[in-house]
Amino acid sequence: MNVKQNRVWCLGKGLALFLLVCLLLSACTRGRALKRVEKSGKITVVTFNSPHCYYVYRDERMGFEYDLAKAFARFLHVDLKVRVCESWDELVHLLYSEAADFAAASLSITPSRSKTVAFSQGYLPVQQMLITHKNNAGIKNLADLEGKTIYVPERTSYEEGLRKLRQNGLDITIRALKDVTTDELIEAVAKGKIGFTVADSNVALLNRRYYPDLRILFAVGKSQALGWAVKKGETPLLEKINQFFDTIKENGTFDEIYNRYYAYLERFNRFDIRKFHERIQVLLPKYKKRIEEAAEAYGLDWRLITALVYQESQFDPMAKSFSGVRGLMQLTLPTAKELGVENRLDPDESIMAGVRYLRRLYDMYGAADEPDRLCIALAAYNVGKGHIEDARRIASEMELDPNKWSSLEKTLPLLRQRKYYKKSKYGYCRGTEAVFHVRQILAYYEILKRQGIEYAERDFEEQ
């Protein structure tokens, strides 16, 4: 046994011994976590730093798991503290050392993991999907993977699933890499550095919009579910977690959070994404400086404005719709006059006026929290603030929160129905299109926010 192997063997034995001691101690301290949380007024979540779990953008904390954890803290009427870890082993250590109360880290519930931690009910069904480059033709089913090499992070459910396939007779080479993330491997596939990797369906879907050359092929295992984890013996806290998921799935909060990160992606196909990336590369440089200046002048993110311009006109300064709106920002004639625009086809005038108008709308909806406020403002840009007021009134009548975008997603489409629009102050509205409009802008915005994030260059063959 060489030095490296000896070190790995010792670390593995050390971790096993640590877990055994923790399991024995937990038998004596069952149920302490919830009492500790209630007494201290705070709860600590351990998670991973990734687009699916937790990250910081423009000084704002984000992430699907983070938003769920934040909602759970509100459910318990306590504050949330976040601990970020880098591996499954570290996550388990933080749980059993009581440095964290629960784990919300996009964890698939597997038999092997369930031996170490206690899982909540599954809250999101996922499948492990095989991912490759669009040029990698001829892979239609598992049999076509014979002789292929698949890269995954080590000690993950992906590695576990691939080993089962190999045990069942599939001749594949598994490269389980240390200190590498799923997102890094997906990027490596997109750049042609490696041939194949595996990711949960939600992760694959999220990354496809950043890398239009990706192909999501097929499932390589049975459907699984994501769950939150606590150390064994923490039954009271686990029961609270399950109650929380039952509640937010019933009242719509779960769907609202899910839609924030994933639902908008499902409308994209590879052609949409490729077209967007191509136009961003070719046409954006012509207008980028003016967009940045206008965004800075009115306190908005230039990436948001870029997404809006693309959705409105696809960077065509001569664009004209059936309704008569014109230019890059698709301004109506009355709005253009109100904003002092002399020529709607002038890119500089159009951009500055459009950004000023969006900021005015944004300021109107200060009673709404983010991201609802932004969504409502974008919808108002598309259909007008009058129709938004009608949709908000209907929301109130339906006992929905008029300051929630999830409410207006339901009520705006109703303004196409006669029984609703005949009672509305501003009449008929193509509300379904407004909802689609907002979803598209948010999806483009997310792509632009992710651009420029580069992972360290790796030579995967040497690991």
Tab-separated table of C-alpha atoms in Angstrom:
chain	number	residue	atom	x	y	z
A	1	MET	CA	0.000	0.000	0.000
A	2	ASN	CA	1.548	3.360	-1.077
A	3	VAL	CA	1.440	6.574	0.961
A	4	LYS	CA	-1.542	8.012	-0.927
A	5	GLN	CA	-3.548	4.796	-0.578
A	6	ASN	CA	-2.651	4.616	3.115
A	7	ARG	CA	-3.826	8.191	3.643
A	8	VAL	CA	-7.147	7.496	1.903
A	9	TRP	CA	-7.566	4.264	3.917
A	10	CYS	CA	-6.906	6.118	7.185
A	11	LEU	CA	-9.276	8.935	6.311
A	12	GLY	CA	-11.995	6.458	5.419
A	13	LYS	CA	-11.511	4.553	8.665
A	14	GLY	CA	-11.455	7.811	10.612
A	15	LEU	CA	-14.728	8.966	9.093
A	16	ALA	CA	-16.364	5.608	9.732
A	17	LEU	CA	-15.243	5.706	13.374
A	18	PHE	CA	-16.477	9.288	13.732
A	19	LEU	CA	-19.897	8.359	12.328
A	20	LEU	CA	-20.136	5.323	14.608
A	21	VAL	CA	-19.417	7.474	17.667
A	22	CYS	CA	-21.913	10.094	16.478
A	23	LEU	CA	-24.616	7.492	15.928
A	24	LEU	CA	-24.074	6.139	19.440
A	25	LEU	CA	-24.163	9.620	20.929
A	26	SER	CA	-27.269	10.545	18.945
A	27	ALA	CA	-29.129	7.710	20.631
A	28	CYS	CA	-28.600	9.593	23.897
A	29	THR	CA	-29.560	12.998	22.498
A	30	ARG	CA	-32.589	12.219	20.349
A	31	GLY	CA	-34.802	15.119	19.438
A	32	ARG	CA	-32.537	17.896	20.731
A	33	ALA	CA	-32.318	19.837	17.466
A	34	LEU	CA	-35.869	21.205	17.401
A	35	LYS	CA	-35.705	22.252	21.060
A	36	ARG	CA	-32.352	23.917	20.404
A	37	VAL	CA	-33.786	25.789	17.428
A	38	GLU	CA	-36.856	26.968	19.330
A	39	LYS	CA	-34.757	28.117	22.278
A	40	SER	CA	-32.128	29.969	20.221
A	41	GLY	CA	-34.538	31.434	17.680
A	42	LYS	CA	-32.370	30.352	14.764
A	43	ILE	CA	-31.901	27.309	12.567
A	44	THR	CA	-28.761	26.405	10.625
A	45	VAL	CA	-28.885	24.801	7.201
A	46	VAL	CA	-25.912	23.170	5.518
A	47	THR	CA	-25.873	23.279	1.730
A	48	PHE	CA	-23.625	23.399	-1.327
A	49	ASN	CA	-22.505	26.478	-3.234
A	50	SER	CA	-24.141	25.860	-6.603
A	51	PRO	CA	-26.833	27.327	-8.888
A	52	HIS	CA	-29.287	24.754	-7.562
A	53	CYS	CA	-28.600	25.166	-3.860
A	54	TYR	CA	-27.139	28.478	-2.780
A	55	TYR	CA	-25.188	31.341	-4.307
A	56	VAL	CA	-24.806	35.110	-4.029
A	57	TYR	CA	-25.535	37.423	-6.956
A	58	ARG	CA	-25.171	41.221	-6.693
A	59	ASP	CA	-24.994	40.867	-2.913
A	60	GLU	CA	-28.282	38.951	-2.819
A	61	ARG	CA	-28.545	35.369	-1.578
A	62	MET	CA	-30.274	33.049	-4.020
A	63	GLY	CA	-30.793	29.391	-4.876
A	64	PHE	CA	-33.666	26.922	-4.998
A	65	GLU	CA	-32.658	25.149	-1.795
A	66	TYR	CA	-31.854	28.436	-0.071
A	67	ASP	CA	-35.285	29.884	-0.837
A	68	LEU	CA	-36.943	26.717	0.462
A	69	ALA	CA	-34.819	26.830	3.621
A	70	LYS	CA	-35.694	30.494	4.118
A	71	ALA	CA	-39.389	29.611	3.840
A	72	PHE	CA	-38.879	26.815	6.391
A	73	ALA	CA	-37.311	29.263	8.850
A	74	ARG	CA	-40.350	31.523	8.453
A	75	PHE	CA	-42.567	28.482	9.018
A	76	LEU	CA	-40.796	27.929	12.353
A	77	HIS	CA	-40.705	31.681	13.155
A	78	VAL	CA	-36.921	31.633	13.525
A	79	ASP	CA	-33.920	33.146	11.729
A	80	LEU	CA	-31.920	31.209	9.146
A	81	LYS	CA	-28.156	30.718	9.236
A	82	VAL	CA	-26.345	29.168	6.258
A	83	ARG	CA	-23.295	26.892	6.375
A	84	VAL	CA	-21.695	25.999	3.041
A	85	CYS	CA	-19.849	22.694	2.657
A	86	GLU	CA	-17.916	21.101	-0.188
A	87	SER	CA	-18.647	17.388	0.117
A	88	TRP	CA	-21.066	14.776	1.388
A	89	ASP	CA	-18.638	13.799	4.145
A	90	GLU	CA	-18.376	17.389	5.362
A	91	LEU	CA	-22.158	17.744	5.260
A	92	VAL	CA	-22.582	14.667	7.446
A	93	HIS	CA	-19.908	15.897	9.844
A	94	LEU	CA	-21.685	19.245	10.274
A	95	LEU	CA	-24.983	17.507	11.015
A	96	TYR	CA	-23.556	15.114	13.607
A	97	SER	CA	-21.379	17.739	15.270
A	98	GLU	CA	-24.529	19.888	15.596
A	99	ALA	CA	-22.906	22.704	13.626
A	100	ALA	CA	-25.944	22.431	11.334
A	101	ASP	CA	-29.504	21.376	12.074
A	102	PHE	CA	-30.553	20.132	8.644
A	103	ALA	CA	-29.187	19.727	5.131
A	104	ALA	CA	-30.897	21.222	2.086
A	105	ALA	CA	-28.457	20.396	-0.678
A	106	SER	CA	-30.266	18.840	-3.651
A	107	LEU	CA	-29.687	15.379	-2.163
A	108	SER	CA	-31.160	12.338	-3.856
A	109	ILE	CA	-32.623	9.890	-1.359
A	110	THR	CA	-30.647	6.669	-1.774
A	111	PRO	CA	-30.374	3.487	0.322
A	112	SER	CA	-26.684	4.081	1.027
A	113	ARG	CA	-27.221	7.666	2.208
A	114	SER	CA	-30.200	6.607	4.296
A	115	LYS	CA	-27.874	4.442	6.377
A	116	THR	CA	-26.115	7.608	7.561
A	117	VAL	CA	-28.824	10.282	7.799
A	118	ALA	CA	-32.596	10.476	8.156
A	119	PHE	CA	-34.373	11.892	5.115
A	120	SER	CA	-37.573	13.878	4.867
A	121	GLN	CA	-40.293	12.921	2.465
A	122	GLY	CA	-39.275	13.448	-1.145
A	123	TYR	CA	-40.164	16.946	-2.300
A	124	LEU	CA	-39.017	16.863	-5.941
A	125	PRO	CA	-38.885	13.841	-8.266
A	126	VAL	CA	-35.770	13.714	-10.449
A	127	GLN	CA	-34.085	11.321	-12.842
A	128	GLN	CA	-30.406	10.910	-13.527
A	129	MET	CA	-29.890	12.023	-17.123
A	130	LEU	CA	-26.989	11.253	-19.434
A	131	ILE	CA	-25.483	14.422	-20.910
A	132	THR	CA	-23.240	14.754	-23.947
A	133	HIS	CA	-22.235	17.215	-26.671
A	134	LYS	CA	-24.514	17.730	-29.670
A	135	ASN	CA	-21.780	16.387	-31.948
A	136	ASN	CA	-21.741	13.067	-30.095
A	137	ALA	CA	-24.156	11.276	-32.408
A	138	GLY	CA	-25.299	7.676	-32.301
A	139	ILE	CA	-26.099	7.365	-28.592
A	140	LYS	CA	-29.749	6.346	-28.402
A	141	ASN	CA	-29.906	3.899	-25.492
A	142	LEU	CA	-27.837	2.309	-22.744
A	143	ALA	CA	-26.414	-0.339	-25.062
A	144	ASP	CA	-24.753	2.394	-27.129
A	145	LEU	CA	-22.661	3.318	-24.076
A	146	GLU	CA	-20.630	0.101	-24.308
A	147	GLY	CA	-16.954	1.013	-24.071
A	148	LYS	CA	-17.630	4.669	-23.239
A	149	THR	CA	-16.167	6.687	-20.354
A	150	ILE	CA	-18.520	8.653	-18.108
A	151	TYR	CA	-17.286	11.324	-15.702
A	152	VAL	CA	-19.047	12.100	-12.410
A	153	PRO	CA	-18.092	13.631	-9.056
A	154	GLU	CA	-16.969	10.973	-6.593
A	155	ARG	CA	-19.174	9.766	-3.722
A	156	THR	CA	-22.374	10.944	-5.404
A	157	SER	CA	-25.613	9.208	-6.295
A	158	TYR	CA	-24.449	9.446	-9.919
A	159	GLU	CA	-21.419	7.274	-9.210
A	160	GLU	CA	-23.617	4.881	-7.254
A	161	GLY	CA	-26.081	4.596	-10.146
A	162	LEU	CA	-23.390	4.001	-12.756
A	163	ARG	CA	-21.792	1.268	-10.653
A	164	LYS	CA	-25.133	-0.533	-10.556
A	165	LEU	CA	-25.316	-0.365	-14.349
A	166	ARG	CA	-21.824	-1.833	-14.589
A	167	GLN	CA	-22.708	-4.580	-12.113
A	168	ASN	CA	-25.646	-5.417	-14.371
A	169	GLY	CA	-23.282	-6.016	-17.281
A	170	LEU	CA	-22.905	-2.653	-19.012
A	171	ASP	CA	-19.273	-2.258	-20.115
A	172	ILE	CA	-18.515	1.350	-19.187
A	173	THR	CA	-15.573	3.131	-17.597
A	174	ILE	CA	-16.502	5.304	-14.618
A	175	ARG	CA	-14.224	8.230	-13.827
A	176	ALA	CA	-15.289	9.404	-10.349
A	177	LEU	CA	-13.383	12.620	-9.752
A	178	LYS	CA	-12.491	14.297	-6.485
A	179	ASP	CA	-13.005	18.025	-5.857
A	180	VAL	CA	-15.047	18.602	-8.989
A	181	THR	CA	-18.702	19.610	-9.219
A	182	THR	CA	-21.475	18.437	-11.498
A	183	ASP	CA	-21.652	21.897	-13.059
A	184	GLU	CA	-17.937	21.827	-13.878
A	185	LEU	CA	-18.321	18.469	-15.609
A	186	ILE	CA	-21.313	19.718	-17.588
A	187	GLU	CA	-19.234	22.681	-18.763
A	188	ALA	CA	-16.435	20.272	-19.711
A	189	VAL	CA	-18.906	18.309	-21.853
A	190	ALA	CA	-20.129	21.521	-23.506
A	191	LYS	CA	-16.525	22.472	-24.363
A	192	GLY	CA	-15.776	19.019	-25.762
A	193	LYS	CA	-13.204	18.144	-23.091
A	194	ILE	CA	-15.048	15.006	-21.978
A	195	GLY	CA	-17.676	12.908	-23.681
A	196	PHE	CA	-20.308	12.156	-21.063
A	197	THR	CA	-21.508	13.026	-17.597
A	198	VAL	CA	-24.643	12.453	-15.527
A	199	ALA	CA	-26.823	14.952	-13.682
A	200	ASP	CA	-30.251	15.071	-12.096
A	201	SER	CA	-32.939	16.261	-14.491
A	202	ASN	CA	-33.382	19.634	-12.783
A	203	VAL	CA	-29.629	20.277	-12.877
A	204	ALA	CA	-29.419	19.229	-16.526
A	205	LEU	CA	-32.314	21.488	-17.468
A	206	LEU	CA	-30.803	24.478	-15.694
A	207	ASN	CA	-27.439	24.054	-17.414
A	208	ARG	CA	-28.853	23.522	-20.889
A	209	ARG	CA	-29.750	27.193	-21.205
A	210	TYR	CA	-26.132	28.200	-20.505
A	211	TYR	CA	-24.654	25.720	-22.959
A	212	PRO	CA	-26.721	25.362	-26.159
A	213	ASP	CA	-24.399	22.624	-27.457
A	214	LEU	CA	-25.489	20.220	-24.707
A	215	ARG	CA	-27.707	17.242	-25.432
A	216	ILE	CA	-29.720	15.696	-22.617
A	217	LEU	CA	-30.051	12.125	-23.826
A	218	PHE	CA	-32.007	9.742	-21.594
A	219	ALA	CA	-32.407	8.524	-18.033
A	220	VAL	CA	-29.745	6.125	-16.766
A	221	GLY	CA	-31.615	4.959	-13.703
A	222	LYS	CA	-34.933	4.827	-11.931
A	223	SER	CA	-36.725	7.965	-10.820
A	224	GLN	CA	-35.548	9.270	-7.450
A	225	ALA	CA	-36.599	12.103	-5.166
A	226	LEU	CA	-34.710	14.921	-3.522
A	227	GLY	CA	-35.023	15.195	0.244
A	228	TRP	CA	-33.738	17.173	3.186
A	229	ALA	CA	-31.570	15.380	5.738
A	230	VAL	CA	-31.091	15.472	9.504
A	231	LYS	CA	-28.949	13.323	11.745
A	232	LYS	CA	-30.601	10.116	12.848
A	233	GLY	CA	-32.763	10.450	15.938
A	234	GLU	CA	-34.005	13.974	15.186
A	235	THR	CA	-37.585	12.812	14.653
A	236	PRO	CA	-39.333	15.982	15.938
A	237	LEU	CA	-37.397	18.190	13.499
A	238	LEU	CA	-37.990	15.735	10.668
A	239	GLU	CA	-41.726	15.803	11.381
A	240	LYS	CA	-41.667	19.608	11.208
A	241	ILE	CA	-39.884	19.440	7.858
A	242	ASN	CA	-42.513	17.065	6.486
A	243	GLN	CA	-45.308	19.310	7.798
A	244	PHE	CA	-43.609	22.243	6.093
A	245	PHE	CA	-43.482	20.531	2.709
A	246	ASP	CA	-47.124	19.457	3.005
A	247	THR	CA	-48.084	23.052	3.779
A	248	ILE	CA	-46.132	24.799	1.014
A	249	LYS	CA	-47.264	22.298	-1.602
A	250	GLU	CA	-50.863	22.928	-0.605
A	251	ASN	CA	-50.693	26.734	-0.462
A	252	GLY	CA	-48.656	27.191	-3.656
A	253	THR	CA	-45.414	28.419	-2.081
A	254	PHE	CA	-43.438	25.425	-3.359
A	255	ASP	CA	-44.598	25.997	-6.942
A	256	GLU	CA	-43.763	29.678	-6.654
A	257	ILE	CA	-40.182	28.913	-5.584
A	258	TYR	CA	-39.775	26.122	-8.134
A	259	ASN	CA	-41.029	28.336	-10.958
A	260	ARG	CA	-38.538	31.003	-9.975
A	261	TYR	CA	-35.664	28.693	-10.903
A	262	TYR	CA	-36.890	25.992	-13.249
A	263	ALA	CA	-40.333	26.432	-14.820
A	264	TYR	CA	-39.240	29.114	-17.272
A	265	LEU	CA	-36.628	26.764	-18.695
A	266	GLU	CA	-39.117	24.163	-19.835
A	267	ARG	CA	-40.356	26.406	-22.645
A	268	PHE	CA	-36.910	26.586	-24.226
A	269	ASN	CA	-35.727	24.233	-26.917
A	270	ARG	CA	-32.196	24.030	-28.275
A	271	PHE	CA	-33.078	26.301	-31.192
A	272	ASP	CA	-34.299	29.092	-28.880
A	273	ILE	CA	-31.146	28.934	-26.788
A	274	ARG	CA	-28.788	28.754	-29.767
A	275	LYS	CA	-30.505	31.682	-31.466
A	276	PHE	CA	-30.264	33.753	-28.290
A	277	HIS	CA	-26.556	33.036	-27.795
A	278	GLU	CA	-25.793	33.806	-31.445
A	279	ARG	CA	-27.598	37.148	-31.375
A	280	ILE	CA	-26.019	38.120	-28.082
A	281	GLN	CA	-22.564	37.527	-29.547
A	282	VAL	CA	-23.221	39.259	-32.876
A	283	LEU	CA	-25.681	42.077	-32.113
A	284	LEU	CA	-25.328	42.997	-28.438
A	285	PRO	CA	-21.897	44.704	-28.801
A	286	LYS	CA	-23.525	47.372	-30.985
A	287	TYR	CA	-25.906	48.427	-28.199
A	288	LYS	CA	-24.211	47.261	-25.016
A	289	LYS	CA	-22.638	50.588	-24.028
A	290	ARG	CA	-25.941	52.453	-24.344
A	291	ILE	CA	-27.787	49.722	-22.447
A	292	GLU	CA	-25.239	49.879	-19.627
A	293	GLU	CA	-25.486	53.678	-19.457
A	294	ALA	CA	-29.277	53.645	-19.333
A	295	ALA	CA	-29.370	50.848	-16.762
A	296	GLU	CA	-26.907	52.669	-14.519
A	297	ALA	CA	-28.852	55.926	-14.846
A	298	TYR	CA	-32.034	54.285	-13.563
A	299	GLY	CA	-30.579	51.802	-11.097
A	300	LEU	CA	-31.325	48.615	-13.014
A	301	ASP	CA	-29.180	45.652	-14.059
A	302	TRP	CA	-27.938	45.979	-17.646
A	303	ARG	CA	-28.414	42.234	-18.083
A	304	LEU	CA	-32.108	42.617	-17.293
A	305	ILE	CA	-32.403	45.400	-19.875
A	306	THR	CA	-30.563	43.271	-22.433
A	307	ALA	CA	-33.008	40.425	-21.822
A	308	LEU	CA	-35.915	42.850	-22.227
A	309	VAL	CA	-34.538	44.273	-25.485
A	310	TYR	CA	-34.036	40.782	-26.875
A	311	GLN	CA	-37.554	39.697	-25.960
A	312	GLU	CA	-39.072	42.881	-27.385
A	313	SER	CA	-37.190	43.199	-30.671
A	314	GLN	CA	-34.326	40.695	-30.839
A	315	PHE	CA	-32.030	43.735	-31.310
A	316	ASP	CA	-33.814	44.891	-34.470
A	317	PRO	CA	-34.090	48.720	-34.269
A	318	MET	CA	-36.679	48.692	-37.075
A	319	ALA	CA	-38.915	46.104	-35.391
A	320	LYS	CA	-42.640	46.737	-35.684
A	321	SER	CA	-45.463	44.637	-34.247
A	322	PHE	CA	-49.039	44.233	-35.447
A	323	SER	CA	-50.143	46.640	-32.702
A	324	GLY	CA	-47.953	49.472	-33.980
A	325	VAL	CA	-45.242	49.445	-31.316
A	326	ARG	CA	-41.845	50.252	-32.784
A	327	GLY	CA	-38.111	50.054	-32.223
A	328	LEU	CA	-35.696	48.208	-29.969
A	329	MET	CA	-37.866	48.721	-26.874
A	330	GLN	CA	-41.199	48.384	-28.742
A	331	LEU	CA	-42.666	51.643	-27.448
A	332	THR	CA	-46.242	52.639	-28.222
A	333	LEU	CA	-46.720	56.054	-29.801
A	334	PRO	CA	-48.498	57.520	-26.718
A	335	THR	CA	-45.803	56.199	-24.371
A	336	ALA	CA	-43.059	57.542	-26.635
A	337	LYS	CA	-44.664	60.998	-26.683
A	338	GLU	CA	-45.100	60.928	-22.907
A	339	LEU	CA	-41.398	60.113	-22.520
A	340	GLY	CA	-40.308	62.792	-24.979
A	341	VAL	CA	-39.118	60.413	-27.686
A	342	GLU	CA	-38.898	62.055	-31.116
A	343	ASN	CA	-37.932	58.958	-33.087
A	344	ARG	CA	-38.836	55.488	-31.813
A	345	LEU	CA	-36.500	53.944	-34.393
A	346	ASP	CA	-33.458	55.693	-32.958
A	347	PRO	CA	-31.693	53.059	-30.804
A	348	ASP	CA	-30.299	55.540	-28.285
A	349	GLU	CA	-33.637	57.263	-27.739
A	350	SER	CA	-35.512	53.979	-27.599
A	351	ILE	CA	-33.197	52.370	-25.050
A	352	MET	CA	-33.076	55.347	-22.699
A	353	ALA	CA	-36.843	55.891	-22.841
A	354	GLY	CA	-37.644	52.202	-22.432
A	355	VAL	CA	-35.433	51.883	-19.362
A	356	ARG	CA	-36.917	55.048	-17.879
A	357	TYR	CA	-40.417	53.663	-18.447
A	358	LEU	CA	-39.565	50.298	-16.859
A	359	ARG	CA	-38.139	52.091	-13.825
A	360	ARG	CA	-41.330	54.137	-13.520
A	361	LEU	CA	-43.415	50.962	-13.562
A	362	TYR	CA	-41.091	49.264	-11.086
A	363	ASP	CA	-41.494	52.169	-8.666
A	364	MET	CA	-45.286	51.858	-8.884
A	365	TYR	CA	-45.288	48.377	-7.329
A	366	GLY	CA	-43.271	49.048	-4.195
A	367	ALA	CA	-45.783	47.100	-2.077
A	368	ALA	CA	-44.576	43.873	-3.728
A	369	ASP	CA	-41.425	42.069	-2.604
A	370	GLU	CA	-38.752	40.803	-4.961
A	371	PRO	CA	-38.869	39.030	-7.327
A	372	ASP	CA	-42.637	39.674	-7.577
A	373	ARG	CA	-42.134	43.412	-7.984
A	374	LEU	CA	-39.886	42.983	-11.014
A	375	CYS	CA	-42.227	40.445	-12.618
A	376	ILE	CA	-45.249	42.714	-12.214
A	377	ALA	CA	-43.331	45.659	-13.691
A	378	LEU	CA	-42.260	43.568	-16.703
A	379	ALA	CA	-45.843	42.449	-17.258
A	380	ALA	CA	-47.021	46.071	-17.068
A	381	TYR	CA	-44.387	46.997	-19.665
A	382	ASN	CA	-45.914	44.398	-21.959
A	383	VAL	CA	-49.676	44.943	-21.531
A	384	GLY	CA	-49.936	48.261	-19.714
A	385	LYS	CA	-50.487	49.146	-16.079
A	386	GLY	CA	-54.267	49.329	-16.565
A	387	HIS	CA	-54.576	45.626	-17.319
A	388	ILE	CA	-52.276	44.875	-14.389
A	389	GLU	CA	-54.662	46.748	-12.100
A	390	ASP	CA	-57.564	44.697	-13.464
A	391	ALA	CA	-55.627	41.481	-12.842
A	392	ARG	CA	-54.758	42.579	-9.304
A	393	ARG	CA	-58.393	43.397	-8.573
A	394	ILE	CA	-59.452	39.935	-9.769
A	395	ALA	CA	-56.729	38.426	-7.578
A	396	SER	CA	-58.134	40.225	-4.539
A	397	GLU	CA	-61.643	39.001	-5.366
A	398	MET	CA	-60.292	35.444	-5.571
A	399	GLU	CA	-58.599	35.921	-2.173
A	400	LEU	CA	-55.154	35.816	-3.767
A	401	ASP	CA	-52.378	38.231	-2.882
A	402	PRO	CA	-52.387	40.987	-5.563
A	403	ASN	CA	-48.731	41.720	-4.806
A	404	LYS	CA	-47.625	38.196	-5.733
A	405	TRP	CA	-46.641	37.420	-9.300
A	406	SER	CA	-47.897	33.860	-8.814
A	407	SER	CA	-51.377	35.379	-8.311
A	408	LEU	CA	-51.207	37.473	-11.476
A	409	GLU	CA	-49.969	34.465	-13.442
A	410	LYS	CA	-53.404	33.018	-12.684
A	411	THR	CA	-55.522	36.148	-13.186
A	412	LEU	CA	-53.937	37.812	-16.235
A	413	PRO	CA	-55.003	34.942	-18.548
A	414	LEU	CA	-58.565	35.302	-17.212
A	415	LEU	CA	-58.783	38.710	-18.899
A	416	ARG	CA	-59.189	36.867	-22.200
A	417	GLN	CA	-62.493	35.476	-20.965
A	418	ARG	CA	-65.605	37.594	-21.525
A	419	LYS	CA	-67.043	37.000	-18.071
A	420	TYR	CA	-63.941	38.649	-16.608
A	421	TYR	CA	-63.003	41.358	-19.075
A	422	LYS	CA	-66.544	42.724	-19.444
A	423	LYS	CA	-66.424	43.659	-15.738
A	424	SER	CA	-62.903	45.072	-15.926
A	425	LYS	CA	-62.101	48.753	-16.279
A	426	TYR	CA	-59.604	48.246	-19.095
A	427	GLY	CA	-61.355	45.358	-20.884
A	428	TYR	CA	-59.912	42.502	-22.898
A	429	CYS	CA	-56.239	41.652	-22.450
A	430	ARG	CA	-53.957	39.061	-24.036
A	431	GLY	CA	-52.893	38.114	-20.533
A	432	THR	CA	-51.463	34.724	-21.412
A	433	GLU	CA	-48.917	36.433	-23.647
A	434	ALA	CA	-47.927	38.763	-20.807
A	435	VAL	CA	-47.184	35.782	-18.574
A	436	PHE	CA	-45.129	34.158	-21.339
A	437	HIS	CA	-43.357	37.483	-21.949
A	438	VAL	CA	-42.204	37.699	-18.323
A	439	ARG	CA	-41.071	34.082	-18.254
A	440	GLN	CA	-38.959	34.525	-21.362
A	441	ILE	CA	-37.290	37.685	-20.073
A	442	LEU	CA	-36.447	36.039	-16.755
A	443	ALA	CA	-34.985	33.023	-18.540
A	444	TYR	CA	-32.790	35.200	-20.774
A	445	TYR	CA	-31.820	37.270	-17.738
A	446	GLU	CA	-30.654	34.155	-15.885
A	447	ILE	CA	-28.519	33.118	-18.848
A	448	LEU	CA	-26.866	36.520	-18.959
A	449	LYS	CA	-26.223	36.520	-15.212
A	450	ARG	CA	-24.462	33.179	-15.523
A	451	GLN	CA	-22.291	34.240	-18.467
A	452	GLY	CA	-18.774	35.157	-17.474
A	453	ILE	CA	-18.626	32.616	-14.643
A	454	GLU	CA	-15.695	30.429	-15.582
A	455	TYR	CA	-14.527	27.338	-13.746
A	456	ALA	CA	-10.830	26.644	-13.379
A	457	GLU	CA	-9.369	24.818	-16.329
A	458	ARG	CA	-8.909	21.126	-15.571
A	459	ASP	CA	-7.227	18.246	-17.298
A	460	PHE	CA	-9.764	15.576	-16.452
A	461	GLU	CA	-7.656	12.762	-17.871
A	462	GLU	CA	-5.002	13.289	-15.187
A	463	GLN	CA	-7.324	12.925	-12.198
